[in-house]
Coordinates of C-alpha atoms in Angstrom, one line a residue:
Chain A
M1 CA -0.1 0.1 -0.1
T2 CA 1.2 3.6 -0.7
I3 CA -0.9 6.6 -0.4
H4 CA -0.7 10.4 -0.8
L5 CA -0.7 13.0 2.0
S6 CA -4.4 13.6 1.8
E7 CA -5.3 9.9 2.2
L8 CA -2.9 9.4 4.8
S9 CA -4.6 12.4 6.6
R10 CA -8.1 10.6 5.8
T11 CA -6.8 7.2 7.2
T12 CA -5.4 8.3 10.2
G13 CA -7.8 11.1 11.3
V14 CA -4.5 13.5 11.7
P15 CA -4.9 17.0 9.8
V16 CA -2.5 17.6 7.0
P17 CA -1.1 20.5 8.6
S18 CA 0.0 18.2 11.6
I19 CA 1.1 15.8 9.5
K20 CA 3.5 18.2 7.6
Y21 CA 4.4 19.6 11.1
Y22 CA 5.6 16.3 12.2
L23 CA 7.4 15.4 9.3
R24 CA 9.1 18.6 9.3
E25 CA 10.1 17.9 13.0
R26 CA 11.1 14.5 11.9
L27 CA 8.8 12.6 14.3
L28 CA 7.4 10.9 11.0
P29 CA 10.1 9.6 8.4
S30 CA 9.8 11.3 4.7
G31 CA 7.9 9.5 2.3
V32 CA 9.3 8.5 -1.2
P33 CA 9.3 11.3 -3.6
T34 CA 6.9 11.3 -6.4
G35 CA 7.3 14.7 -7.7
R36 CA 8.9 18.3 -6.6
T37 CA 6.4 18.8 -3.8
R38 CA 4.5 15.2 -3.4
A39 CA 5.5 12.0 -1.8
R40 CA 4.0 8.7 -1.0
Y41 CA 3.5 6.8 2.3
D42 CA 2.8 3.5 3.5
E43 CA 1.5 1.3 6.4
S44 CA 4.5 2.3 8.6
H45 CA 3.7 6.1 8.3
V46 CA 0.1 5.2 9.3
R47 CA 1.4 3.2 12.6
R48 CA 3.6 6.0 13.3
L49 CA 0.8 9.0 13.2
R50 CA -1.0 6.6 15.3
L51 CA 1.5 6.3 17.8
I52 CA 2.1 10.2 17.9
R53 CA -1.5 10.8 18.3
A54 CA -1.7 8.1 21.2
L55 CA 1.4 9.9 22.7
R56 CA -0.2 13.5 22.4
E57 CA -3.8 12.7 23.2
V58 CA -3.7 9.9 25.7
G59 CA -0.4 10.3 27.2
D60 CA -0.4 14.1 27.2
L61 CA 3.4 14.2 26.2
P62 CA 5.0 17.4 24.8
I63 CA 6.7 17.3 21.3
E64 CA 10.0 17.0 23.0
A65 CA 9.3 13.8 24.9
I66 CA 7.4 12.2 21.6
R67 CA 10.7 12.8 19.8
R68 CA 12.7 10.9 22.3
V69 CA 10.4 8.1 22.2
T70 CA 10.2 8.2 17.9
A71 CA 14.2 8.6 18.1
A72 CA 14.5 5.4 20.5
L73 CA 12.1 3.5 17.8
D74 CA 14.1 4.6 14.6
D75 CA 17.6 3.4 16.6
P76 CA 18.3 0.1 15.1
D77 CA 20.5 -0.6 18.1
L78 CA 18.0 -0.5 20.7
S79 CA 15.7 -3.5 21.9
L80 CA 11.9 -3.3 22.6
H81 CA 12.6 -3.1 26.3
Q82 CA 15.0 -0.3 25.7
V83 CA 12.4 1.8 23.7
L84 CA 9.6 0.9 26.3
G85 CA 12.1 2.2 28.9
V86 CA 12.2 5.5 27.1
A87 CA 8.5 5.6 26.8
H88 CA 7.8 4.8 30.4
H89 CA 10.5 7.4 31.6
A90 CA 8.9 10.0 29.3
L91 CA 5.4 9.4 30.9
A92 CA 6.9 9.6 34.5
P93 CA 6.5 13.0 36.4
P94 CA 9.8 14.7 36.3
P95 CA 12.0 13.9 39.3
P96 CA 12.8 16.3 41.8
P97 CA 16.2 18.0 41.2
E98 CA 18.1 16.2 44.0
D99 CA 17.7 12.5 45.1
P100 CA 15.7 12.4 47.9
P101 CA 17.3 10.4 51.0
E102 CA 14.4 7.9 50.9
L103 CA 15.8 6.8 47.6
V104 CA 18.0 4.1 49.2
E105 CA 14.8 2.8 51.2
V106 CA 13.2 2.4 47.7
E107 CA 16.2 0.3 46.2
A108 CA 15.7 -1.9 49.4
L109 CA 12.2 -2.6 48.6
L110 CA 12.8 -3.2 44.9
G111 CA 15.6 -5.8 46.2
R112 CA 13.0 -7.2 48.3
L113 CA 10.5 -7.6 45.6
G114 CA 13.2 -8.8 43.1
W115 CA 12.3 -6.4 40.9
R116 CA 15.2 -5.6 38.1
V117 CA 14.9 -1.6 37.4
S118 CA 17.4 0.7 35.8
A119 CA 19.5 2.9 38.0
G120 CA 18.0 6.3 36.6
A121 CA 14.3 5.2 36.6
P122 CA 12.4 8.4 37.5
A123 CA 9.8 6.1 39.2
K124 CA 12.0 5.3 41.9
R125 CA 12.0 9.0 42.6
G126 CA 8.5 9.5 42.5
L127 CA 8.1 6.4 45.0
A128 CA 10.7 8.2 47.4
A129 CA 8.9 11.2 47.2
A130 CA 5.7 9.7 48.1
L131 CA 7.6 8.1 51.1
A132 CA 8.7 11.5 52.1
S133 CA 5.3 13.1 52.1
L134 CA 4.0 10.4 54.3
R135 CA 6.5 11.3 56.8
S136 CA 6.4 15.1 56.6
I137 CA 2.9 14.8 57.9
G138 CA 4.2 13.1 60.8
D139 CA 3.5 9.4 59.9
D140 CA 6.4 7.0 61.3
V141 CA 6.6 4.9 58.5
D142 CA 9.3 3.1 55.8
A143 CA 9.1 1.8 52.5
G144 CA 7.6 -1.5 53.7
I145 CA 4.2 0.5 53.8
F146 CA 4.1 0.2 50.0
L147 CA 4.7 -3.5 50.0
R148 CA 0.9 -4.2 50.0
H149 CA 0.6 -2.1 47.0
A150 CA 3.5 -3.5 45.2
E151 CA 1.8 -7.1 45.3
A152 CA -1.2 -5.7 44.1
V153 CA 0.1 -3.9 40.9
G154 CA 2.9 -6.5 40.2
P155 CA 0.7 -9.1 38.6
L156 CA -1.2 -6.1 36.7
A157 CA 2.1 -4.8 35.1
E158 CA 3.0 -8.7 34.3
L159 CA -0.1 -9.0 32.4
E160 CA 0.0 -5.7 30.5
I161 CA 3.9 -6.8 29.3
A162 CA 2.9 -10.2 28.4
S163 CA -0.1 -9.0 26.4
L164 CA 1.6 -6.3 24.2
P165 CA 1.3 -6.9 20.5
V166 CA 5.1 -7.4 19.7
D167 CA 4.2 -9.3 16.8
E168 CA 2.7 -6.1 15.0
G169 CA 5.8 -4.1 15.2
P170 CA 7.3 -1.6 17.7
D171 CA 5.4 1.2 17.0
R172 CA 2.2 -0.6 17.6
A173 CA 3.8 -2.4 20.8
V174 CA 5.0 1.1 22.2
E175 CA 1.6 2.5 21.2
R176 CA -0.4 0.0 23.3
A177 CA 2.4 0.4 26.1
V178 CA 1.8 3.9 26.7
V179 CA -1.9 4.1 26.2
G180 CA -2.3 1.0 28.7
T181 CA -0.1 2.9 31.2
V182 CA -1.9 6.1 31.0
V183 CA -5.4 4.7 30.7
F184 CA -5.1 1.9 33.2
D185 CA -3.6 4.7 35.5
A186 CA -6.7 6.9 35.5
A187 CA -8.7 3.7 35.8
L188 CA -7.0 2.4 38.8
R189 CA -7.4 6.0 40.3
A190 CA -11.1 5.9 39.6
L191 CA -11.5 2.7 40.9
R192 CA -9.5 3.1 44.1
L193 CA -11.7 6.3 44.9
L194 CA -14.9 4.1 44.3
A195 CA -13.8 1.5 46.2
Q196 CA -13.1 3.7 49.1
E197 CA -16.5 5.4 48.6
H198 CA -18.0 2.0 49.0
H199 CA -15.9 0.9 52.0
S200 CA -16.5 4.2 53.7
A201 CA -20.4 3.5 53.4
T202 CA -20.4 0.3 54.9
R203 CA -18.0 1.1 57.7
L204 CA -18.8 4.7 58.4
G205 CA -21.8 5.7 56.8
P206 CA -25.1 6.5 58.5
Q207 CA -26.5 2.9 58.0
A208 CA -23.5 1.4 58.5
E209 CA -25.0 -1.5 60.5
D210 CA -27.6 -2.2 57.6
A211 CA -24.7 -2.5 55.3
T212 CA -24.0 -6.1 55.1
Chain B
M1 CA -4.7 24.5 75.5
T2 CA -5.0 28.2 74.1
I3 CA -2.4 30.0 72.2
H4 CA -1.9 33.3 70.3
L5 CA -1.8 33.7 66.7
S6 CA 1.9 33.7 66.4
E7 CA 2.0 30.3 68.4
L8 CA -0.4 28.8 66.1
S9 CA 1.6 29.8 63.2
R10 CA 4.9 28.3 65.1
T11 CA 3.2 25.3 66.1
T12 CA 1.6 24.5 62.7
G13 CA 4.5 25.9 60.4
V14 CA 1.6 27.7 58.5
P15 CA 2.7 31.8 58.1
V16 CA 0.8 34.5 59.9
P17 CA -0.7 36.2 56.8
S18 CA -1.9 32.7 55.4
I19 CA -3.4 31.9 58.9
K20 CA -5.2 35.4 58.5
Y21 CA -6.4 34.7 54.9
Y22 CA -8.0 31.4 56.2
L23 CA -9.5 33.3 58.7
R24 CA -11.0 36.0 56.4
E25 CA -12.1 33.1 53.9
R26 CA -13.9 31.1 56.9
L27 CA -11.8 28.2 56.3
L28 CA -10.6 28.3 59.8
P29 CA -13.1 29.2 62.4
S30 CA -12.5 32.4 64.7
G31 CA -10.6 32.0 67.9
V32 CA -12.0 33.5 71.1
P33 CA -11.2 37.3 71.5
T34 CA -8.9 38.6 74.1
G35 CA -8.9 42.3 73.1
R36 CA -9.6 44.6 70.1
T37 CA -7.3 42.9 67.8
R38 CA -6.3 39.6 69.5
A39 CA -7.5 36.3 70.0
R40 CA -6.6 32.8 71.4
Y41 CA -6.7 29.7 69.4
D42 CA -6.8 25.8 70.5
E43 CA -5.9 22.5 69.3
S44 CA -9.0 22.4 67.0
H45 CA -7.2 25.3 65.1
V46 CA -4.1 23.3 65.1
R47 CA -5.9 20.3 63.6
R48 CA -7.8 22.5 60.9
L49 CA -4.5 24.1 59.9
R50 CA -2.8 20.8 59.2
L51 CA -6.0 19.5 57.3
I52 CA -5.8 22.8 55.1
R53 CA -2.1 22.4 54.7
A54 CA -2.3 18.8 53.5
L55 CA -5.2 19.5 51.0
R56 CA -3.4 22.5 49.5
E57 CA 0.4 20.9 49.7
V58 CA -0.3 17.1 49.1
G59 CA -4.0 17.3 47.4
D60 CA -3.0 20.3 45.4
L61 CA -6.7 21.6 45.9
P62 CA -7.9 24.9 44.9
I63 CA -9.3 27.1 47.7
E64 CA -12.7 26.6 46.7
A65 CA -12.4 22.9 47.0
I66 CA -11.0 23.3 50.2
R67 CA -13.8 25.3 51.4
R68 CA -16.1 22.3 50.4
V69 CA -14.5 20.3 52.5
T70 CA -14.1 22.5 55.6
A71 CA -17.7 23.6 55.3
A72 CA -18.8 19.7 55.2
L73 CA -16.7 18.9 58.3
D74 CA -18.6 22.1 60.0
D75 CA -22.2 20.8 59.1
P76 CA -23.3 19.0 61.9
D77 CA -25.9 17.1 60.1
L78 CA -23.2 15.3 58.1
S79 CA -21.6 11.7 58.9
L80 CA -18.0 11.2 58.6
H81 CA -18.6 9.1 55.6
Q82 CA -20.5 12.1 53.9
V83 CA -17.5 14.2 54.6
L84 CA -14.9 11.8 53.1
G85 CA -17.4 12.0 49.9
V86 CA -17.1 15.6 49.5
A87 CA -13.1 15.1 50.0
H88 CA -13.0 12.3 47.3
H89 CA -15.2 14.2 44.9
A90 CA -13.0 17.4 45.0
L91 CA -9.9 15.0 44.5
A92 CA -11.2 13.4 41.4
P93 CA -10.4 14.8 38.1
P94 CA -13.5 17.2 37.1
P95 CA -16.0 15.1 34.9
P96 CA -16.6 15.5 31.6
P97 CA -19.7 18.0 30.9
E98 CA -21.9 15.3 29.3
D99 CA -22.3 11.6 31.0
P100 CA -20.4 9.4 28.6
P101 CA -22.6 6.5 27.1
E102 CA -20.1 4.1 28.6
L103 CA -21.5 5.3 32.2
V104 CA -24.0 2.6 31.8
E105 CA -21.5 -0.2 31.7
V106 CA -19.4 1.0 34.4
E107 CA -22.8 1.0 36.8
A108 CA -22.8 -2.6 35.7
L109 CA -19.4 -3.4 36.7
L110 CA -20.0 -1.9 40.2
G111 CA -22.9 -4.0 40.4
R112 CA -21.1 -6.9 39.7
L113 CA -18.6 -5.9 42.5
G114 CA -21.2 -5.3 44.8
W115 CA -19.9 -1.7 45.3
R116 CA -22.3 1.0 46.6
V117 CA -21.5 4.5 45.4
S118 CA -23.5 7.5 45.0
A119 CA -25.0 8.4 41.9
G120 CA -23.0 11.6 41.1
A121 CA -19.5 9.9 42.1
P122 CA -17.1 11.9 39.4
A123 CA -15.0 8.7 39.6
K124 CA -17.7 6.6 37.9
R125 CA -17.3 9.1 34.8
G126 CA -13.7 8.9 34.9
L127 CA -13.8 5.1 34.5
A128 CA -16.2 5.4 31.7
A129 CA -13.8 7.9 30.0
A130 CA -11.0 5.4 30.4
L131 CA -13.0 2.9 28.6
A132 CA -13.9 5.3 26.0
S133 CA -10.2 6.1 25.4
L134 CA -9.3 2.5 25.0
R135 CA -12.2 2.2 22.4
S136 CA -11.1 5.2 20.6
I137 CA -7.5 3.6 19.6
G138 CA -9.6 0.5 18.3
D139 CA -9.6 -1.8 21.4
D140 CA -12.6 -4.2 21.3
V141 CA -13.3 -4.3 24.9
D142 CA -16.0 -4.0 27.7
A143 CA -15.9 -2.6 31.1
G144 CA -15.0 -6.1 32.2
I145 CA -11.5 -5.2 31.5
F146 CA -11.2 -3.2 34.5
L147 CA -12.4 -6.2 36.7
R148 CA -8.9 -7.4 37.7
H149 CA -7.8 -4.0 38.4
A150 CA -10.9 -3.4 40.7
E151 CA -10.2 -6.6 42.5
A152 CA -6.5 -5.3 42.8
V153 CA -7.4 -2.1 44.7
G154 CA -10.6 -3.0 46.2
P155 CA -9.0 -4.7 49.4
L156 CA -6.2 -1.7 49.4
A157 CA -9.3 0.8 49.8
E158 CA -10.9 -1.3 52.4
L159 CA -7.6 -1.5 54.4
E160 CA -7.2 2.4 54.0
I161 CA -10.8 3.1 55.0
A162 CA -10.5 0.7 58.0
S163 CA -7.3 2.4 59.3
L164 CA -8.7 5.8 59.2
P165 CA -8.2 7.5 62.7
V166 CA -12.0 8.1 63.4
D167 CA -11.0 8.3 67.2
E168 CA -8.9 11.5 66.7
G169 CA -12.0 13.4 65.2
P170 CA -13.1 14.3 61.8
D171 CA -10.3 16.9 60.7
R172 CA -7.7 14.2 61.2
A173 CA -9.6 11.5 59.7
V174 CA -10.3 13.5 56.7
E175 CA -6.5 14.7 56.5
R176 CA -5.3 11.1 56.4
A177 CA -8.1 10.1 53.8
V178 CA -7.0 12.9 51.5
V179 CA -3.2 12.5 52.0
G180 CA -3.6 8.5 51.9
T181 CA -5.4 8.9 48.4
V182 CA -2.9 11.4 47.0
V183 CA 0.3 9.9 48.1
F184 CA -0.6 6.3 47.5
D185 CA -2.2 7.4 44.0
A186 CA 1.4 8.5 43.4
A187 CA 2.9 5.5 44.9
L188 CA 0.6 3.2 42.9
R189 CA 1.9 4.6 39.5
A190 CA 4.9 4.6 40.5
L191 CA 5.2 1.1 41.5
R192 CA 3.3 0.0 38.4
L193 CA 5.8 1.9 36.1
L194 CA 8.6 -0.1 37.9
A195 CA 6.7 -3.7 37.9
Q196 CA 6.1 -3.0 34.1
E197 CA 10.2 -2.3 33.5
H198 CA 10.9 -5.2 35.2
H199 CA 8.5 -7.5 33.7
S200 CA 9.6 -5.8 30.2
A201 CA 13.3 -6.5 31.0
T202 CA 12.4 -10.1 31.8
R203 CA 10.5 -10.6 29.0
L204 CA 11.6 -8.2 26.3
G205 CA 15.2 -7.3 27.3
P206 CA 18.3 -8.1 25.6
Q207 CA 19.1 -10.9 27.9
A208 CA 15.7 -12.2 28.6
E209 CA 16.7 -15.6 28.5
D210 CA 19.4 -14.9 31.3
A211 CA 16.7 -13.1 33.6
T212 CA 15.4 -16.4 35.5

């Protein structure tokens, strides 16, 4: 399949000016020229545009972060795992400027869980910051407070990685990983609030004793 | 214990101008006047200021949302469950202007889980929006996709509600609930990213076969 720019726009739902912008910014590889101002595109451009749209609209990533992801995808020396790492790091909130002292405890927790994680993973700093927040309001807790939460999300993450469509090419696998990470984050947040409301009604509501 | 404004500021770490602002805005009840421009404050003011600080700094809530929470706390007709509901609703992302069609499926999922949740809970709309996102990228899924995630966070939420310090007064219980909701949200997000990285390394990394 090869198509012109207007068809590429129709197929993907991405407006022509946006496609031209992604071409200029090299997020999207050039097509094969068919004239002075025309080129033809193929399935790989459709997949890449779907990925860019997912990173922008679902992942809410800035162009610079999207560029890091597409550059990793186009680097033949990187494995899919390494590309996913770039995408995951782009999705994590920016880490604090200095390593929090709680980072040592987070490393110990990860060791206890047997999780192998790269040294620079921003999520480690995010977890350390969460521990610091609990202490700042006077809670006498250690990183073990997160063990139960880790055991709850570990199997979910394992299933998510196992169900990535790796046979459909790296663009598609990264799109699924990013969308899954963002959408199920929102879903987990919503579900936790709903479960809290249910258990609050059961335990603390005006008719708590009728709730069984 | 009764203290003056300057001591209230020292005890809570909240600057005097902020305390005066909260007093003007009626987030903090007035003290007992001891002169034309002086008043004395007590433990209840310390607890309320701690709560306001947690809602602002950890919950990142705007003043209007904090006002709804403190007004609920000061309403003698509301149970602790109802006050927690106000706080949880303040923490949920603002719902879309119209009910998404997926809301019906979310209600069915909640019925299947046996979770009793108020009709207006914004988190229901958040979950419906997550389902709509998955469909928008071409996933042929129903609300059952979230069942496993619900079963993972349900016991965490139950434990969180059960461990609220209800004997220490409603201000303290609401502070704990809000801080717990926000901090453990961040922790769950970080832990899920770390677990994904671990399982991605094990399954997709360059030395995947050495990973056992």
